[in-house]
XYZ file of C-alpha atoms in Angstrom:
430
model
C 110.282 56.437 235.181
C 107.406 58.857 234.964
C 108.351 62.622 234.669
C 107.030 64.575 237.618
C 104.467 67.339 237.145
C 104.574 66.581 233.414
C 101.404 66.619 231.502
C 100.899 65.012 227.970
C 98.509 66.660 225.480
C 97.092 64.785 222.439
C 95.322 66.801 219.818
C 93.146 64.283 217.647
C 91.038 61.496 219.534
C 91.093 59.045 216.580
C 92.567 55.465 216.751
C 96.042 56.376 217.009
C 95.411 59.298 219.501
C 93.435 56.954 221.644
C 96.092 54.224 221.436
C 98.715 56.760 222.646
C 96.348 58.086 225.318
C 95.919 54.808 226.867
C 99.498 53.895 226.960
C 100.302 57.282 228.576
C 97.665 56.858 231.104
C 98.633 53.479 232.068
C 102.304 54.621 232.519
C 100.990 57.236 235.030
C 100.924 60.390 233.174
C 98.192 63.078 233.159
C 96.871 63.069 229.760
C 94.834 65.937 228.134
C 93.048 64.992 224.971
C 90.579 66.512 222.457
C 89.122 66.120 219.146
C 87.070 68.566 217.002
C 84.706 70.642 219.348
C 81.531 68.953 218.153
C 82.837 65.667 219.352
C 83.293 66.992 222.889
C 80.210 65.404 224.282
C 80.683 62.178 222.304
C 84.262 61.743 223.744
C 83.164 62.270 227.431
C 80.406 59.904 226.994
C 82.733 57.158 225.313
C 85.902 57.591 227.125
C 85.057 59.449 230.350
C 85.817 56.490 232.517
C 89.476 56.141 231.316
C 90.752 58.841 233.529
C 91.733 61.089 230.745
C 91.161 64.828 230.871
C 88.944 65.304 227.909
C 88.890 68.856 226.810
C 86.918 70.719 224.380
C 89.557 71.712 221.768
C 93.270 71.989 220.983
C 93.437 75.542 222.702
C 92.829 73.905 226.079
C 95.171 71.281 225.464
C 97.917 73.288 224.182
C 97.699 75.960 227.219
C 98.309 73.301 229.867
C 100.353 70.386 228.359
C 104.012 70.056 228.615
C 104.260 67.613 225.846
C 101.698 67.954 222.945
C 101.213 65.605 220.148
C 99.133 66.312 216.955
C 97.448 62.924 216.139
C 95.572 64.209 212.998
C 95.575 63.280 209.297
C 98.657 64.390 207.409
C 96.498 66.374 204.844
C 95.033 68.430 208.089
C 98.274 69.148 209.916
C 98.939 72.564 208.470
C 95.550 74.073 209.264
C 95.260 72.508 212.395
C 98.807 73.593 213.807
C 97.826 77.144 212.475
C 94.685 77.096 214.447
C 96.114 75.842 217.768
C 99.914 76.240 217.630
C 99.754 80.019 218.895
C 98.306 78.757 222.118
C 101.256 76.319 222.894
C 102.428 76.585 226.540
C 105.963 78.475 226.822
C 108.673 75.936 226.785
C 106.594 73.046 225.776
C 107.546 70.139 223.491
C 105.580 69.403 220.450
C 105.284 66.335 218.244
C 103.198 65.025 215.378
C 102.115 61.515 214.638
C 101.762 61.903 210.841
C 103.405 59.392 208.580
C 104.820 62.081 206.299
C 107.227 64.507 208.237
C 108.198 67.173 205.602
C 104.668 68.899 205.663
C 104.495 68.407 209.468
C 107.765 70.240 209.988
C 107.047 73.004 207.721
C 103.828 73.505 209.837
C 105.599 73.498 212.912
C 108.382 75.876 211.730
C 105.635 78.215 210.399
C 103.084 78.275 213.064
C 104.689 77.460 216.505
C 106.254 80.185 218.796
C 110.107 80.311 218.932
C 110.046 79.126 222.474
C 108.701 75.799 221.897
C 110.472 72.685 221.278
C 110.016 70.366 218.203
C 110.607 66.525 218.981
C 108.408 64.770 216.737
C 107.863 60.866 216.276
C 105.988 58.333 214.290
C 104.820 54.677 215.486
C 105.359 52.721 212.316
C 102.338 50.516 212.823
C 98.566 50.907 213.064
C 96.286 51.304 216.064
C 95.240 47.853 216.378
C 98.906 46.637 217.401
C 100.322 47.086 220.674
C 103.160 49.655 220.708
C 105.397 47.413 222.779
C 108.432 46.169 220.573
C 107.105 47.931 217.516
C 109.412 50.574 215.679
C 109.019 54.128 216.740
C 110.924 56.959 214.956
C 111.940 59.788 217.078
C 113.104 63.127 215.378
C 114.943 65.798 217.110
C 114.186 68.953 214.937
C 114.546 71.979 217.430
C 115.197 71.269 220.950
C 117.920 71.637 223.770
C 119.323 68.659 225.235
C 117.070 68.813 228.487
C 113.639 68.844 226.707
C 114.921 66.482 224.046
C 115.885 63.806 227.072
C 112.150 64.627 228.496
C 110.613 63.709 225.110
C 112.407 60.557 224.697
C 111.743 59.577 228.439
C 108.052 60.300 227.967
C 107.835 58.278 224.864
C 109.402 55.400 226.562
C 106.011 54.840 228.076
C 105.075 53.111 224.661
C 107.721 50.377 225.122
C 108.763 50.620 221.583
C 111.861 50.019 219.575
C 113.152 53.341 219.182
C 115.018 54.690 215.875
C 116.661 58.051 215.758
C 116.171 59.793 212.399
C 116.171 63.108 210.898
C 112.671 64.047 209.114
C 114.366 63.752 205.817
C 115.601 60.256 206.503
C 112.106 59.364 207.843
C 110.545 60.279 204.563
C 112.795 58.567 202.391
C 112.581 55.359 204.210
C 108.892 55.513 204.411
C 108.683 56.177 200.710
C 110.909 53.194 200.085
C 109.070 50.688 202.381
C 105.407 51.878 202.228
C 104.671 53.470 198.884
C 104.794 50.540 196.633
C 103.574 48.121 199.224
C 100.193 49.990 199.881
C 99.826 50.480 196.308
C 99.992 46.867 195.644
C 97.689 45.902 198.393
C 94.988 48.486 197.600
C 95.061 47.571 193.954
C 94.467 43.979 194.814
C 91.256 45.020 196.594
C 90.198 47.217 193.691
C 90.775 44.355 191.242
C 88.607 42.132 193.239
C 85.977 44.681 193.313
C 86.159 45.425 189.749
C 85.502 41.792 188.843
C 82.724 41.415 191.518
C 84.295 38.497 193.369
C 85.853 37.782 196.694
C 89.428 36.308 196.782
C 88.394 33.807 199.325
C 86.131 32.356 196.883
C 88.821 32.263 194.006
C 91.263 29.308 193.662
C 93.973 31.483 192.903
C 94.082 32.736 196.447
C 93.594 30.012 198.817
C 96.877 29.085 200.375
C 100.474 30.036 201.636
C 101.562 33.595 200.466
C 98.253 34.204 198.874
C 96.614 34.274 202.518
C 99.017 37.128 203.533
C 97.922 39.005 200.305
C 94.193 38.752 201.321
C 94.705 39.484 204.830
C 96.843 42.524 204.503
C 94.550 43.930 201.753
C 91.703 43.564 203.896
C 93.629 45.163 206.893
C 94.241 48.190 204.898
C 90.857 48.672 203.788
C 89.674 48.341 207.406
C 91.558 51.388 208.278
C 91.105 54.933 207.454
C 91.733 56.153 203.793
C 93.510 59.236 205.015
C 96.467 57.248 206.461
C 97.513 55.964 203.054
C 96.573 58.879 200.881
C 98.485 61.373 203.077
C 101.784 59.004 202.574
C 101.372 58.482 198.938
C 100.178 62.081 197.916
C 102.217 64.179 200.350
C 105.500 62.488 200.670
C 107.715 64.012 198.024
C 109.935 60.897 197.663
C 106.987 58.525 197.383
C 106.101 59.219 193.741
C 109.476 58.173 192.472
C 108.926 54.585 193.744
C 105.373 54.505 192.815
C 106.151 55.459 189.246
C 108.940 52.827 189.116
C 106.609 50.133 190.493
C 103.777 50.922 187.807
C 106.591 51.142 184.964
C 107.984 47.697 186.221
C 104.631 46.084 186.228
C 103.918 47.507 182.751
C 107.281 46.344 181.441
C 106.226 42.631 182.819
C 102.716 42.759 181.535
C 103.585 43.626 178.099
C 106.082 40.947 177.871
C 103.522 38.503 178.938
C 101.176 39.354 176.379
C 103.570 39.778 173.634
C 104.749 36.265 174.100
C 108.335 37.769 174.618
C 109.035 34.788 177.210
C 112.690 34.870 177.271
C 112.885 38.584 178.007
C 110.485 38.229 180.738
C 112.416 35.379 182.435
C 115.682 37.308 182.189
C 114.334 40.484 183.657
C 112.625 38.294 186.699
C 115.990 36.477 187.264
C 118.105 39.797 186.910
C 116.135 41.260 189.537
C 116.164 38.010 191.814
C 119.859 37.881 191.658
C 120.143 41.500 192.437
C 117.615 41.520 195.404
C 118.175 38.143 196.956
C 121.522 36.959 195.590
C 122.463 34.037 193.450
C 122.507 31.761 196.510
C 119.057 32.997 197.887
C 119.531 31.230 201.118
C 118.820 34.162 203.409
C 116.983 33.486 206.661
C 113.141 33.633 205.744
C 111.173 36.608 207.172
C 107.814 34.940 206.963
C 106.194 31.809 208.695
C 106.406 28.375 207.186
C 103.816 27.684 204.348
C 102.154 24.995 206.585
C 101.484 27.470 209.347
C 100.206 30.248 206.757
C 97.720 27.648 205.437
C 96.182 27.476 208.765
C 95.381 31.275 208.747
C 93.202 31.445 205.703
C 89.797 33.030 204.918
C 89.662 30.732 201.984
C 86.384 28.656 201.547
C 87.970 26.483 198.531
C 89.747 23.412 199.354
C 93.512 23.607 198.917
C 93.529 20.628 196.424
C 91.324 22.848 194.056
C 93.815 25.645 194.058
C 94.973 27.277 190.900
C 98.363 28.679 189.873
C 99.046 32.363 190.383
C 101.476 34.591 188.495
C 102.067 36.607 191.573
C 102.673 39.589 189.071
C 102.325 42.148 192.111
C 105.424 40.335 193.691
C 107.559 40.054 190.506
C 106.970 43.630 189.721
C 108.055 44.469 193.457
C 111.538 42.830 192.790
C 111.851 44.396 189.421
C 111.137 47.811 190.880
C 113.762 47.437 193.486
C 116.104 46.183 190.867
C 115.556 49.164 188.755
C 115.944 51.563 191.637
C 119.221 49.952 192.693
C 117.874 49.563 196.219
C 117.936 46.770 198.774
C 114.684 46.451 200.754
C 116.519 44.822 203.420
C 118.355 48.170 204.387
C 114.971 49.589 205.334
C 113.980 46.918 207.891
C 115.152 49.233 210.535
C 111.742 50.896 209.964
C 109.680 48.243 208.889
C 106.026 48.513 209.209
C 103.812 45.453 209.339
C 102.692 45.601 205.833
C 106.195 46.124 204.464
C 107.294 43.237 206.460
C 104.643 41.067 205.089
C 105.196 42.352 201.500
C 109.105 41.697 201.601
C 108.320 38.396 203.182
C 106.107 37.018 200.599
C 108.217 38.386 197.868
C 111.270 36.729 199.215
C 109.279 33.531 199.804
C 108.317 33.561 196.190
C 111.997 34.255 194.907
C 113.683 31.861 197.254
C 111.556 28.696 196.339
C 112.829 27.946 192.784
C 109.758 25.658 192.033
C 107.406 28.323 193.255
C 109.021 30.950 191.153
C 109.237 28.939 187.946
C 105.551 28.031 188.187
C 104.695 31.751 188.538
C 106.791 32.613 185.417
C 105.165 29.712 183.454
C 101.722 30.806 184.572
C 102.249 34.269 183.685
C 103.529 33.182 180.119
C 101.326 30.495 179.437
C 97.777 30.752 181.148
C 95.380 32.962 179.246
C 93.090 32.855 182.257
C 95.671 34.504 184.591
C 96.625 36.914 181.793
C 93.337 37.972 181.829
C 93.007 38.305 185.526
C 96.329 40.195 185.540
C 94.995 42.666 183.095
C 92.341 43.931 185.769
C 95.120 43.974 188.534
C 97.283 45.948 186.241
C 94.482 48.351 185.291
C 93.832 48.911 189.117
C 97.522 49.604 189.659
C 97.658 52.308 187.004
C 94.428 53.786 187.966
C 95.477 54.349 191.452
C 99.078 55.523 190.150
C 97.227 58.204 188.014
C 95.087 59.214 191.017
C 98.261 59.569 193.179
C 100.106 61.508 190.423
C 97.271 63.876 190.171
C 97.266 64.585 193.920
C 93.500 63.944 194.323
C 92.721 63.348 197.934
C 89.003 63.262 196.983
C 89.586 60.715 194.060
C 91.715 58.446 196.488
C 88.882 58.709 199.267
C 86.208 57.620 196.650
C 88.293 54.757 195.193
C 89.204 53.735 198.724
C 85.802 53.686 200.234
C 84.037 52.159 197.274
C 86.523 49.157 197.394
C 86.138 49.145 201.237
C 82.382 48.758 200.934
C 82.539 45.849 198.528
C 84.746 44.129 201.182
C 82.941 45.271 204.134
C 81.549 42.101 205.260
C 85.099 40.611 205.879
C 87.105 43.728 206.761
C 86.869 42.718 210.600
C 87.769 39.107 209.997
C 90.556 39.987 207.681
C 92.156 42.441 210.304
C 92.042 39.838 212.868
C 93.638 37.288 210.701
C 96.336 39.675 209.816
C 96.877 40.419 213.434
C 97.337 36.850 214.117
C 99.891 36.681 211.534
C 101.817 39.644 212.748
C 101.664 38.275 216.416
C 103.042 34.923 215.494
C 106.024 36.813 213.471
C 106.626 39.015 216.699
C 106.343 35.957 219.038
C 108.849 34.076 216.836
C 111.341 36.911 216.833
C 110.988 37.226 220.705
C 111.810 33.523 221.006
C 114.819 33.733 218.758
């Protein structure tokens, strides 16, 4: 049902802002949208035929809209709400679409009038995935029952799977699911860039779960850097997991090169028993290996493949073990990268032969140890950048790697979308 005489405003016409605008317009709502004033003419030319009310700035959107959604980078949320919040229509509902809710809520509390209702949200996926069936967090922070119901009804136009959380719960879960996940994928890209080779030409990345690593790394680098920087740097709960992931990898790598094979093996199996259980017979999250082999960018024949230590995946399990957390508890708010990440970690640990091969490769293959040194260096470099809270450093590192991979980013994004769609289709059929 479309709410009568109810206009939806979107401040920020980036990829997610436009995804929302199209869905609300398709549902039958009047949609008012703006970006920075200097983009007004560009937006009219580019999107004028969509039937949206393209306005000059956030003042114009805020004054006439009944439900206002700030779809802006987390790093800018405070400044933008300070600028436009004062123009919010009396009795309107305000939400944000940032991936970190603590700074967003603080900005709303500080800059919005008292007669405004705060019901915020977060679509737990990127702009290249249809909202239908994907997780959507709805957070009631300051609202009466009537306006809260109106916000939930309007967001129903997205046809998403709704999860109701507080903003503190949201930030804890996103820290647990996304922080180390993103760190691993972006570090893979940086390691390839540092060595000057492309993974689709490397025999260690040609099949099975390696296809997921490559596809998801490319997917992230095809996105905007600020999406990942905001979560890593601004979420106060993310740094604990990031630090644990870096420390877990450091421990494993030092055991590898020091020749302490039994200690390495014991730690990996302790983590496996804790996270996946001794029987490890859970239903698999990912697709079968033969299907994954069909979804590949590799230009190397499968029979020429080389064993991989999967240090990134071993470190994830050790990190969860050391933090005493089960990643399955967070599937309620799973994002596509986290689902892929947990899926390939699970796949490795639930195939004893593959896990043993990874352990033996880590301990005995000097070529792999040299490769893993570069990956370890990339992980610690990203960890230091995040620990220092350097948005500029994050942007420079991200964009440099994205440039190196640029000629395959579109293809990688398409491949990862195919993998995600196959998973979604399988879930709907089951």
